[in-house]
Coordinates of C-alpha atoms and ligand atoms in Angstrom, one line a residue:
M22 CA -70.6 -222.0 164.4
A23 CA -68.6 -220.2 161.7
R24 CA -68.2 -217.1 163.9
V25 CA -66.9 -219.1 166.9
R26 CA -64.5 -220.8 164.5
D27 CA -63.2 -217.4 163.2
L28 CA -62.8 -216.2 166.7
L29 CA -60.8 -219.2 167.7
L30 CA -58.7 -218.7 164.6
V31 CA -57.9 -215.1 165.4
L32 CA -57.0 -216.2 168.9
A33 CA -54.7 -218.8 167.5
L34 CA -53.0 -216.4 165.1
T35 CA -52.6 -213.8 167.9
C36 CA -50.9 -216.3 170.1
V37 CA -48.3 -217.0 167.5
T38 CA -47.6 -213.6 166.0
G39 CA -48.8 -211.3 168.7
E40 CA -50.9 -209.3 166.3
E41 CA -53.6 -209.6 163.6
V42 CA -52.2 -211.3 160.6
A43 CA -52.2 -209.3 157.4
S44 CA -54.5 -210.9 154.7
T45 CA -51.8 -210.9 152.1
P46 CA -48.0 -211.4 152.5
K47 CA -45.8 -208.3 152.0
P48 CA -44.5 -208.1 148.5
I49 CA -40.8 -208.9 148.2
K50 CA -38.7 -205.8 147.9
V51 CA -37.3 -204.9 144.5
L52 CA -33.6 -205.6 144.3
D53 CA -31.0 -203.3 142.9
T54 CA -29.1 -206.2 141.6
I55 CA -29.5 -210.0 141.3
M56 CA -25.7 -210.3 141.0
N57 CA -25.1 -210.2 144.7
P58 CA -25.5 -213.7 145.8
S59 CA -25.3 -213.0 149.5
Y60 CA -28.3 -210.7 149.4
I61 CA -31.2 -211.9 151.5
P62 CA -34.2 -209.7 152.1
A63 CA -34.0 -208.4 155.7
E64 CA -37.4 -209.6 156.7
E65 CA -36.6 -213.2 155.6
K66 CA -33.9 -213.4 158.3
H67 CA -36.5 -213.4 161.0
G68 CA -38.4 -216.5 161.9
F69 CA -41.4 -214.2 162.5
Y70 CA -41.7 -213.5 158.8
W71 CA -41.9 -217.2 157.9
K72 CA -44.4 -218.0 160.6
K73 CA -46.5 -215.1 159.6
S74 CA -46.5 -216.1 155.9
A75 CA -47.2 -219.7 156.8
I76 CA -50.2 -218.7 159.0
T77 CA -51.5 -216.5 156.2
T78 CA -51.5 -219.6 154.0
L79 CA -53.1 -221.6 156.7
K80 CA -55.7 -219.0 157.3
S81 CA -56.7 -218.9 153.6
K82 CA -56.8 -222.7 153.6
L83 CA -59.1 -222.8 156.6
K84 CA -61.4 -220.4 154.8
E85 CA -61.7 -222.8 151.8
T86 CA -65.1 -224.2 151.3
K87 CA -66.0 -227.1 149.1
N88 CA -67.2 -225.8 145.7
V89 CA -69.7 -228.4 144.5
N90 CA -71.4 -226.2 142.0
K91 CA -72.0 -227.4 138.5
A92 CA -69.0 -226.4 136.3
K93 CA -70.8 -224.8 133.5
N94 CA -67.5 -224.3 131.7
G95 CA -64.3 -226.3 131.7
I96 CA -60.9 -225.2 130.5
L97 CA -58.0 -227.6 130.3
F98 CA -54.6 -226.1 129.9
I99 CA -51.7 -228.4 129.0
G100 CA -48.1 -227.1 129.0
D101 CA -46.4 -229.6 126.7
G102 CA -43.4 -231.0 128.4
M103 CA -43.9 -228.7 131.5
S104 CA -42.2 -230.9 134.1
V105 CA -42.2 -229.8 137.8
A106 CA -38.5 -228.8 137.3
T107 CA -39.7 -226.6 134.5
V108 CA -42.3 -225.0 136.7
M109 CA -39.7 -224.2 139.4
A110 CA -37.2 -222.8 136.9
A111 CA -39.8 -220.8 135.0
R112 CA -41.1 -219.3 138.3
T113 CA -37.5 -218.3 139.3
F114 CA -36.8 -217.0 135.8
S115 CA -40.1 -214.9 135.9
G116 CA -39.2 -213.5 139.3
Q117 CA -35.7 -212.6 138.1
L118 CA -37.1 -210.8 135.0
E119 CA -39.1 -208.7 137.5
R120 CA -35.8 -207.9 139.3
G121 CA -36.7 -210.1 142.3
L122 CA -34.5 -212.9 143.7
G123 CA -36.8 -215.3 141.8
E124 CA -37.4 -218.3 144.1
E125 CA -40.3 -216.6 145.9
S126 CA -42.1 -215.8 142.6
V127 CA -45.4 -217.6 141.9
L128 CA -46.8 -218.6 138.6
E129 CA -50.5 -218.0 138.1
F130 CA -51.6 -221.6 138.3
E131 CA -49.5 -222.2 141.4
K132 CA -52.1 -220.0 143.2
F133 CA -54.8 -222.6 142.5
P134 CA -56.1 -224.2 145.7
F135 CA -55.8 -227.9 144.7
T136 CA -52.8 -229.8 143.3
G137 CA -52.3 -233.4 142.3
L138 CA -49.8 -235.6 140.6
A139 CA -50.5 -237.6 137.4
R140 CA -48.7 -240.6 136.1
T141 CA -47.9 -240.3 132.5
Y142 CA -46.7 -243.7 131.1
C143 CA -48.2 -245.2 127.9
I144 CA -49.5 -248.8 128.1
D145 CA -46.4 -249.8 126.1
A146 CA -43.8 -247.2 127.2
Q147 CA -42.3 -246.1 130.5
V148 CA -41.7 -242.6 129.2
P149 CA -44.6 -241.4 127.1
D150 CA -44.9 -239.2 124.0
S151 CA -47.5 -236.4 123.4
A152 CA -49.8 -238.7 121.4
C153 CA -50.6 -241.4 124.0
T154 CA -50.7 -238.7 126.8
A155 CA -53.2 -236.5 124.8
T156 CA -55.4 -239.6 124.4
S157 CA -55.1 -240.1 128.1
Y158 CA -55.9 -236.6 129.4
L159 CA -58.5 -235.9 126.6
T160 CA -60.3 -239.2 126.1
G161 CA -59.8 -240.7 129.5
V162 CA -58.2 -243.8 128.0
K163 CA -54.5 -244.8 128.2
T164 CA -53.1 -246.2 124.9
K165 CA -49.9 -247.0 123.0
Y166 CA -47.0 -244.7 122.2
G167 CA -47.7 -242.6 119.0
V168 CA -51.5 -243.4 118.9
I169 CA -54.2 -240.7 119.2
G170 CA -57.9 -241.2 120.0
L171 CA -57.8 -245.0 119.8
D172 CA -57.5 -247.5 122.6
G173 CA -54.6 -250.0 123.1
N174 CA -56.2 -252.6 120.8
V175 CA -54.5 -250.8 117.9
T176 CA -51.2 -251.3 116.4
R177 CA -49.3 -248.1 115.7
G178 CA -49.5 -247.3 112.0
S179 CA -52.1 -250.0 111.3
C180 CA -55.0 -248.6 109.2
H181 CA -57.2 -251.7 109.9
S182 CA -57.2 -251.1 113.6
Q183 CA -57.7 -247.4 113.1
L184 CA -60.9 -248.0 111.1
H185 CA -62.4 -250.4 113.6
R186 CA -64.9 -248.2 115.4
G187 CA -64.8 -250.3 118.6
N188 CA -61.2 -249.0 119.1
W189 CA -62.2 -245.3 119.0
A190 CA -62.0 -243.2 122.1
P191 CA -64.0 -240.0 121.9
S192 CA -62.6 -236.9 123.6
I193 CA -64.1 -234.8 126.3
G194 CA -64.6 -232.3 123.5
Q195 CA -67.1 -234.7 121.9
W196 CA -68.7 -235.5 125.3
A197 CA -69.2 -231.7 125.7
L198 CA -70.7 -231.3 122.2
E199 CA -73.1 -234.2 122.9
Q200 CA -74.4 -232.2 126.0
G201 CA -75.0 -229.1 123.9
L202 CA -71.9 -227.2 125.0
D203 CA -69.7 -225.2 122.7
V204 CA -66.1 -226.4 122.2
G205 CA -62.8 -224.6 121.3
L206 CA -59.2 -225.5 120.7
V207 CA -56.1 -223.2 121.0
T208 CA -52.5 -224.2 120.6
T209 CA -49.1 -222.7 119.7
T210 CA -48.2 -225.8 117.7
R211 CA -49.5 -227.1 114.4
I212 CA -53.2 -227.6 114.9
T213 CA -52.6 -231.2 113.6
H214 CA -49.9 -231.9 116.1
A215 CA -50.3 -234.7 118.7
S216 CA -51.8 -232.8 121.6
P217 CA -54.5 -230.8 119.8
A218 CA -55.2 -233.8 117.6
G219 CA -56.3 -235.6 120.8
M220 CA -59.4 -233.4 120.8
Y221 CA -60.7 -234.6 117.5
A222 CA -58.6 -237.3 115.7
H223 CA -58.6 -241.0 115.7
T224 CA -55.3 -242.1 114.2
S225 CA -53.0 -245.0 114.7
E226 CA -50.0 -242.8 113.7
R227 CA -49.5 -239.3 115.1
N228 CA -47.4 -238.3 112.1
W229 CA -50.2 -238.7 109.6
E230 CA -50.8 -234.9 109.8
C231 CA -51.7 -234.5 106.1
D232 CA -52.4 -237.0 103.3
A233 CA -48.8 -236.8 102.1
D234 CA -47.8 -238.6 105.4
V235 CA -50.3 -241.5 105.1
P236 CA -49.2 -244.6 103.2
K237 CA -51.0 -245.0 99.9
E238 CA -52.6 -248.4 100.9
C239 CA -54.0 -246.7 104.0
L240 CA -55.5 -243.9 102.0
T241 CA -57.1 -246.5 99.7
L242 CA -58.6 -248.3 102.7
G243 CA -60.2 -245.0 103.8
C244 CA -57.8 -243.9 106.6
R245 CA -57.9 -240.1 106.7
D246 CA -55.1 -237.8 107.8
I247 CA -55.4 -235.7 110.9
A248 CA -56.1 -232.3 109.1
Y249 CA -58.9 -233.9 107.1
Q250 CA -60.5 -235.3 110.3
L251 CA -60.3 -231.8 111.9
V252 CA -62.3 -230.1 109.1
M253 CA -64.5 -232.8 107.7
D254 CA -65.3 -235.1 110.6
N255 CA -67.0 -234.8 113.9
P256 CA -66.3 -233.5 116.5
G257 CA -63.7 -231.2 114.8
R258 CA -66.2 -229.6 112.3
Q259 CA -68.4 -228.6 115.2
F260 CA -65.6 -226.7 117.1
K261 CA -66.5 -223.1 117.4
V262 CA -63.0 -221.9 117.8
I263 CA -59.8 -223.4 116.3
M264 CA -56.6 -221.5 116.6
G265 CA -52.9 -222.4 116.2
G266 CA -50.3 -223.0 113.5
G267 CA -50.0 -225.7 110.8
R268 CA -51.7 -224.0 107.8
R269 CA -49.6 -226.1 105.4
E270 CA -51.2 -229.3 106.6
L271 CA -54.6 -228.0 105.3
L272 CA -53.5 -226.5 102.0
P273 CA -52.6 -228.2 98.6
N274 CA -49.1 -228.4 97.3
V275 CA -49.5 -226.3 94.1
S276 CA -46.9 -224.7 92.1
D277 CA -48.7 -221.4 91.4
P278 CA -46.6 -218.3 92.1
L279 CA -49.8 -216.4 93.0
V280 CA -50.5 -218.8 95.9
K281 CA -49.2 -217.3 99.1
T282 CA -48.9 -220.5 101.1
V283 CA -47.8 -223.7 99.5
G284 CA -49.3 -226.5 101.4
R285 CA -48.2 -230.1 101.8
R286 CA -51.4 -231.8 100.6
L287 CA -51.1 -234.0 97.6
D288 CA -54.9 -234.7 97.3
G289 CA -55.4 -231.1 96.0
L290 CA -57.8 -230.3 98.8
D291 CA -57.9 -226.8 100.3
L292 CA -59.3 -227.7 103.7
T293 CA -59.7 -224.0 104.7
E294 CA -62.0 -223.7 101.8
M295 CA -63.9 -226.8 102.7
W296 CA -64.2 -225.5 106.3
H297 CA -65.8 -222.3 104.8
V298 CA -68.2 -224.4 102.6
D299 CA -69.2 -226.5 105.6
K300 CA -70.1 -223.3 107.6
V301 CA -72.0 -221.8 104.6
N302 CA -74.0 -225.1 104.4
K303 CA -74.8 -224.7 108.1
N304 CA -75.8 -221.1 107.4
A305 CA -73.4 -220.0 110.2
T306 CA -71.4 -216.8 110.3
H307 CA -67.7 -217.7 110.2
Q308 CA -64.3 -216.3 109.6
Y309 CA -60.9 -217.7 108.6
I310 CA -58.0 -215.5 109.7
T311 CA -54.2 -215.8 109.4
D312 CA -52.6 -213.0 111.4
R313 CA -52.7 -211.0 114.6
N314 CA -54.3 -208.0 113.0
E315 CA -57.3 -210.0 111.8
L316 CA -57.6 -211.6 115.2
M317 CA -57.7 -208.2 116.9
K318 CA -60.4 -207.1 114.4
V319 CA -62.5 -210.1 115.4
F320 CA -61.9 -209.4 119.1
N321 CA -62.9 -205.8 118.8
S322 CA -66.0 -206.4 116.6
D323 CA -69.4 -206.3 118.2
D324 CA -70.5 -209.0 115.8
L325 CA -68.4 -212.1 116.5
P326 CA -68.7 -214.9 114.0
E327 CA -70.2 -218.1 115.1
Y328 CA -67.1 -220.0 114.0
L329 CA -63.5 -218.9 113.9
L330 CA -60.6 -220.6 112.3
G331 CA -57.2 -219.0 112.9
L332 CA -54.1 -220.5 111.4
F333 CA -51.3 -218.1 112.1
K334 CA -48.3 -220.0 110.7
D335 CA -47.5 -222.6 108.0
D336 CA -45.7 -224.7 110.6
H337 CA -45.8 -224.4 114.4
M338 CA -46.2 -220.8 115.7
D339 CA -43.0 -219.1 116.5
Y340 CA -41.5 -219.0 119.9
H341 CA -42.9 -216.0 121.7
L342 CA -39.4 -214.4 122.0
K343 CA -38.8 -214.7 118.3
A344 CA -42.3 -214.0 117.0
K345 CA -43.3 -211.0 114.9
D346 CA -46.7 -211.1 113.3
Q347 CA -48.6 -213.6 115.4
P348 CA -50.9 -213.4 118.5
T349 CA -49.7 -214.5 121.9
L350 CA -51.2 -217.5 123.6
E351 CA -52.8 -215.1 126.0
E352 CA -54.5 -213.2 123.1
M353 CA -55.8 -216.3 121.5
V354 CA -57.2 -217.5 124.9
E355 CA -58.9 -214.1 125.4
V356 CA -60.6 -214.3 122.0
A357 CA -61.6 -218.0 122.5
I358 CA -63.2 -217.2 125.8
K359 CA -65.0 -214.2 124.4
M360 CA -66.4 -216.4 121.6
L361 CA -67.3 -219.4 123.8
S362 CA -68.8 -217.3 126.6
R363 CA -71.8 -216.7 124.4
S364 CA -72.9 -220.3 124.9
K365 CA -75.9 -220.6 127.3
R366 CA -75.1 -224.2 127.9
G367 CA -71.4 -223.5 128.7
Y368 CA -68.3 -224.6 127.0
F369 CA -65.2 -226.7 127.0
L370 CA -61.9 -225.2 125.9
F371 CA -58.6 -226.9 125.4
V372 CA -55.5 -224.8 125.5
E373 CA -51.9 -226.0 124.8
G374 CA -48.7 -224.1 125.5
G375 CA -47.1 -226.4 123.0
R376 CA -43.6 -225.1 122.5
I377 CA -42.2 -225.6 125.9
D378 CA -41.6 -229.1 124.7
H379 CA -39.9 -228.1 121.5
A380 CA -37.5 -225.8 123.2
H381 CA -36.6 -228.6 125.7
H382 CA -36.0 -231.0 122.8
D383 CA -33.3 -228.6 121.5
S384 CA -32.0 -228.0 125.1
L385 CA -33.0 -224.3 124.7
A386 CA -33.8 -223.7 128.3
H387 CA -34.1 -219.9 128.0
L388 CA -36.9 -220.4 125.4
A389 CA -38.5 -223.2 127.4
L390 CA -38.8 -221.0 130.5
D391 CA -40.1 -218.1 128.5
E392 CA -42.8 -220.2 126.9
T393 CA -43.8 -221.4 130.3
V394 CA -44.1 -217.8 131.5
E395 CA -46.3 -217.1 128.5
Y396 CA -48.4 -220.1 129.3
S397 CA -48.8 -218.7 132.8
K398 CA -50.0 -215.4 131.4
A399 CA -52.6 -217.2 129.4
V400 CA -53.9 -219.0 132.5
K401 CA -54.0 -215.6 134.3
K402 CA -56.2 -214.2 131.5
A403 CA -58.5 -217.2 131.6
K404 CA -58.8 -216.8 135.4
L405 CA -59.6 -213.1 135.0
L406 CA -62.3 -213.7 132.4
T407 CA -64.1 -216.4 134.2
N408 CA -65.6 -217.1 137.6
A409 CA -64.6 -219.9 139.9
E410 CA -68.2 -220.3 140.9
D411 CA -69.1 -221.8 137.5
T412 CA -65.8 -222.4 135.6
L413 CA -63.4 -225.2 136.3
I414 CA -59.8 -224.5 135.2
V415 CA -57.4 -227.4 135.2
V416 CA -53.7 -226.7 134.4
S417 CA -51.3 -229.6 133.8
S418 CA -48.7 -231.0 131.5
D419 CA -48.5 -234.1 129.3
H420 CA -45.1 -235.4 130.3
A421 CA -41.8 -234.3 131.9
H422 CA -38.4 -233.6 130.3
T423 CA -34.8 -234.4 131.4
M424 CA -34.0 -230.8 132.5
T425 CA -32.7 -230.5 136.1
V426 CA -31.9 -227.6 138.4
A427 CA -28.8 -228.7 140.1
G428 CA -25.9 -227.7 142.3
Y429 CA -26.1 -225.4 145.4
P430 CA -26.4 -222.0 143.8
S431 CA -27.0 -219.0 146.1
R432 CA -30.4 -217.6 146.7
G433 CA -31.2 -215.3 143.7
N434 CA -28.4 -216.7 141.5
D435 CA -29.3 -216.2 137.8
I436 CA -31.2 -219.4 137.0
L437 CA -29.8 -219.3 133.4
S438 CA -26.2 -219.0 134.6
T439 CA -23.5 -221.1 136.2
V440 CA -23.7 -222.2 139.9
D441 CA -22.0 -219.4 141.7
T442 CA -20.8 -221.3 144.8
A443 CA -18.8 -224.2 143.4
T444 CA -17.1 -225.8 140.4
G445 CA -17.1 -229.5 139.3
D446 CA -14.3 -231.7 140.6
D447 CA -12.6 -230.9 137.4
R448 CA -12.4 -227.2 138.6
M449 CA -14.7 -226.1 135.8
P450 CA -17.9 -224.2 136.3
Y451 CA -21.2 -225.8 135.5
T452 CA -24.6 -224.5 134.7
T453 CA -27.5 -224.7 137.2
I454 CA -29.7 -226.0 134.4
S455 CA -28.6 -229.1 132.5
Y456 CA -30.1 -232.0 130.7
A457 CA -29.7 -235.7 131.2
N458 CA -29.5 -236.0 127.4
G459 CA -29.6 -233.8 124.4
K460 CA -27.8 -232.1 121.5
A461 CA -25.1 -230.2 123.4
A462 CA -22.8 -232.8 124.9
S463 CA -21.0 -231.6 128.0
I464 CA -17.8 -233.4 127.1
G465 CA -15.6 -232.0 124.3
A466 CA -13.5 -233.8 121.7
D467 CA -10.5 -233.7 124.1
G468 CA -12.5 -235.9 126.5
K469 CA -12.8 -233.0 129.0
R470 CA -15.9 -231.1 130.0
I471 CA -16.5 -228.0 128.0
D472 CA -16.1 -224.7 129.8
V473 CA -19.4 -223.0 129.2
T474 CA -18.1 -219.6 130.3
L475 CA -15.9 -219.6 127.2
S476 CA -19.0 -219.6 125.0
Q477 CA -20.0 -216.2 123.8
Q478 CA -23.4 -217.6 123.0
F479 CA -23.8 -218.6 126.7
L480 CA -22.5 -215.3 128.0
N481 CA -24.9 -213.4 125.8
R482 CA -27.8 -215.4 127.0
D483 CA -28.4 -216.2 123.3
L484 CA -31.9 -217.8 122.8
E485 CA -30.2 -220.5 120.6
Y486 CA -27.8 -221.6 123.3
S487 CA -28.3 -225.3 124.1
Y488 CA -27.6 -226.2 127.7
P489 CA -25.2 -229.1 128.3
S490 CA -26.3 -232.7 128.5
L491 CA -24.7 -235.9 129.7
V492 CA -25.8 -238.3 126.9
P493 CA -25.4 -236.9 123.4
L494 CA -28.6 -237.2 121.5
D495 CA -29.8 -235.3 118.5
S496 CA -33.0 -234.4 120.3
E497 CA -33.4 -234.3 124.1
T498 CA -36.0 -236.8 125.3
H499 CA -39.0 -236.7 127.5
G500 CA -38.8 -237.6 131.2
G501 CA -40.9 -240.2 133.0
E502 CA -41.8 -238.6 136.3
D503 CA -45.2 -237.5 137.2
V504 CA -46.6 -234.1 136.2
A505 CA -48.4 -231.7 138.4
V506 CA -52.2 -231.0 138.1
F507 CA -53.5 -227.6 139.4
A508 CA -57.2 -227.1 139.7
S509 CA -59.5 -224.1 140.4
G510 CA -63.3 -223.9 140.3
P511 CA -66.2 -226.4 140.9
W512 CA -65.0 -229.8 142.2
E513 CA -61.4 -228.6 142.3
H514 CA -60.9 -230.7 145.4
L515 CA -61.2 -233.9 143.3
F516 CA -57.9 -233.2 141.7
T517 CA -55.8 -233.7 144.8
S518 CA -53.6 -236.8 145.5
S519 CA -51.7 -239.0 143.0
Y520 CA -53.5 -240.7 140.1
E521 CA -53.3 -241.9 136.6
Q522 CA -53.3 -239.2 133.9
N523 CA -56.4 -240.6 132.2
V524 CA -58.4 -239.8 135.3
V525 CA -58.2 -236.0 134.5
P526 CA -61.0 -235.8 131.9
H527 CA -63.3 -238.0 133.9
L528 CA -63.0 -235.6 136.9
M529 CA -63.6 -232.6 134.7
A530 CA -66.6 -234.3 133.0
Y531 CA -68.1 -235.1 136.4
A532 CA -67.8 -231.5 137.6
M533 CA -69.3 -230.4 134.3
C534 CA -72.2 -233.0 134.4
L535 CA -71.1 -234.5 131.0
T536 CA -71.3 -238.1 132.1
E537 CA -73.9 -240.5 133.5
D538 CA -72.7 -240.0 137.1
K539 CA -74.5 -236.8 138.0
H540 CA -74.0 -234.8 141.2
E541 CA -76.7 -232.8 142.9
Q542 CA -76.1 -229.5 141.1
C543 CA -76.3 -231.0 137.6
N544 CA -79.9 -229.9 137.3
Y545 CA -79.4 -226.5 138.9
T546 CA -79.4 -223.6 136.6
P547 CA -78.0 -220.4 138.0
R548 CA -80.3 -217.4 137.5
K549 CA -77.5 -215.0 136.5
P550 CA -75.1 -217.1 134.6
K551 CA -72.6 -214.5 133.7
F552 CA -72.0 -212.2 136.7
W553 CA -73.2 -214.1 139.7
T554 CA -71.1 -213.6 142.8
S555 CA -70.1 -216.0 145.5
S556 CA -73.0 -214.8 147.8
A557 CA -75.4 -216.1 145.1
S558 CA -74.1 -219.6 145.6
T559 CA -76.3 -221.9 147.5
T560 CA -74.1 -224.9 147.4
R561 CA -71.1 -224.2 149.5
V562 CA -70.4 -226.3 152.5
S563 CA -67.7 -225.8 155.1
L564 CA -64.6 -227.9 154.6
V565 CA -63.4 -227.3 158.1
P566 CA -65.1 -228.9 160.9
Y567 CA -65.4 -227.1 164.2
A568 CA -63.1 -229.6 165.9
L569 CA -60.2 -228.6 163.6
S570 CA -60.4 -225.0 164.8
I571 CA -60.0 -226.0 168.4
L572 CA -57.1 -228.3 167.5
T573 CA -55.5 -225.4 165.7
V574 CA -55.7 -223.2 168.7
I575 CA -54.2 -225.9 170.9
T576 CA -51.3 -226.7 168.6
M577 CA -50.5 -223.1 168.0
C578 CA -50.5 -222.0 171.6
L579 CA -48.3 -224.9 172.6
Ligands
NAG13 C1 -59.3 -255.1 118.2 O1 -59.1 -254.6 116.9 C2 -59.4 -255.4 115.8 C3 -59.1 -254.7 114.5 O2 -57.7 -254.4 114.4 C4 -60.8 -255.9 115.9 O3 -61.1 -256.9 114.8 C5 -61.2 -256.5 117.2 O4 -62.5 -256.8 117.3 C6 -60.8 -255.5 118.3 N1 -61.0 -256.1 119.6 C7 -61.8 -255.6 120.5 C8 -61.9 -256.3 121.8 O5 -62.5 -254.6 120.2
NAG14 C1 -44.5 -229.5 97.2 O1 -44.1 -230.4 96.3 C2 -42.8 -230.2 95.7 C3 -42.6 -231.1 94.6 O2 -42.9 -232.5 94.9 C4 -41.8 -230.4 96.8 O3 -40.5 -230.2 96.4 C5 -42.1 -229.4 98.0 O4 -41.3 -229.7 99.1 C6 -43.6 -229.6 98.4 N1 -43.9 -228.5 99.3 C7 -44.3 -228.7 100.6 C8 -44.6 -227.6 101.5 O5 -44.5 -229.9 101.0
NAG15 C1 -79.7 -218.2 107.4 O1 -79.5 -217.3 108.5 C2 -80.1 -216.0 108.3 C3 -79.7 -215.1 109.5 O2 -79.6 -215.9 110.7 C4 -81.6 -216.2 108.2 O3 -82.2 -214.9 108.0 C5 -81.9 -217.1 107.0 O4 -83.3 -217.4 106.9 C6 -81.1 -218.4 107.1 N1 -81.3 -219.2 105.9 C7 -81.6 -220.5 105.9 C8 -81.7 -221.1 104.6 O5 -81.7 -221.1 107.0
ZN16 ZN1 -41.9 -233.8 122.9

């Protein structure tokens, strides 16, 4: 049957293109300059090129088979604030960095076979924050704005409702631990920030990152800050890998000149020390590291510790383009996967590219796009180090932002520049990227729109240049539209269509056999867990019925 289908397919392709279709599209030619807006690659001017590339895509889709294996491992990537507009702009930016026109460039996760849309609202807010969304995509429960790891029966900032166990929503990290998997957490923000906290914390107030942030009466009642929960409570204390920034939230505020890092804690606790004591009590090898060198040493050692805590900055980690002594997200992901791959039962890893959001809040589009490209590199590394036969990778975002890509710039026009084809009705140029709101108002004191081309900062592509916005706000806001979900690996096809954001961890858990709903392969243990190839798979079924092939031939030859 499959052979007949392939033959029909070849016939179909031949009748459109007149020749065998190449298996991969031709790479776009490197440009001498992106400044020439009228440049169009010669091959793109021919309909043939587009038909051929479309058929290549069709052909690879027809080859797709349903992967219903057990996902031994699951990796969830969240690009904080990575709206669909951000994905398009970052892809263009990335292509232009490589001297291409840009639009045709593809980020790593855009190559994933299945894509869906997730609705991000909180139960009490049309446009969400990173706390209620983290609760949604990590615990599978939608909740209120500002709340983490608790359902909507809580009042934000109420310690009573936080302490009520019935309100707790455990994360997929905890579900994985309960099934004997190893769990890891990697972020570029403070490790206690809203998104990573969704993995381990139950807090009615996202800003309670250390005890200094928690009202006294709440501390008296027994409400713990987020850093404390990470180190001292389950599931955080069982995480094998924890990496990110936010050292200050774990360290005491002491006035000792010999102390390298002055923390924010007022309870005198050094949680890095308590993390160490906890692992000693478990008789487990462990290491606490604070810079890239130490991380590289861990990576290159034959004797990886059982537990790794890496806190690379006091606050958030630096933007990649401004960083000096810190690992990249890609490097952290590589070490995390190396650590977790030792687990026979598999692992769950949560990775956040957390500073896309921060750059957007300051309307720093250049940095937001670069952080997105870094995020894509980390996804690429994870894809390289794992196998789609046994590892499900899901890439998404928590919420959108107000950045738009507007006007009718020419093909290949610098995405960070002004629209090259037109001005506003006020005869002033305008940038392709702008924000609906944010810190750099587009209107000046004279009531007229500011000419961006008079700004040296803009012309120099300064990283600190804030793109113009309509409504002046100290901090640009999130956006309310859906975010994309990209999936690759076992049960990737479940991630298609449009759904609520809280569905994501349930789908992952189903693929990974973490819940009561078990699929056929849940009891199946592969013989060669690490290097088995696709031919070793016994569970693939054809997605494409025979009839579709015939239909394809008929439609194409018409
Ligand atoms: C809601 O939370 C309160 C505590 O704030 C608790 O007393 C009550 O039982 C909870 N309701 C449900 C349905 O769990
Ligand atoms: C530590 O406490 C001092 C005195 O209260 C304060 O000025 C300082 O800002 C605190 N440091 C941090 C990192 O919170
Ligand atoms: C601790 O671990 C080491 C090495 O794995 C082992 O030799 C030793 O017996 C363990 N000690 C305890 C108290 O479990
Ligand atoms: Zn934000």
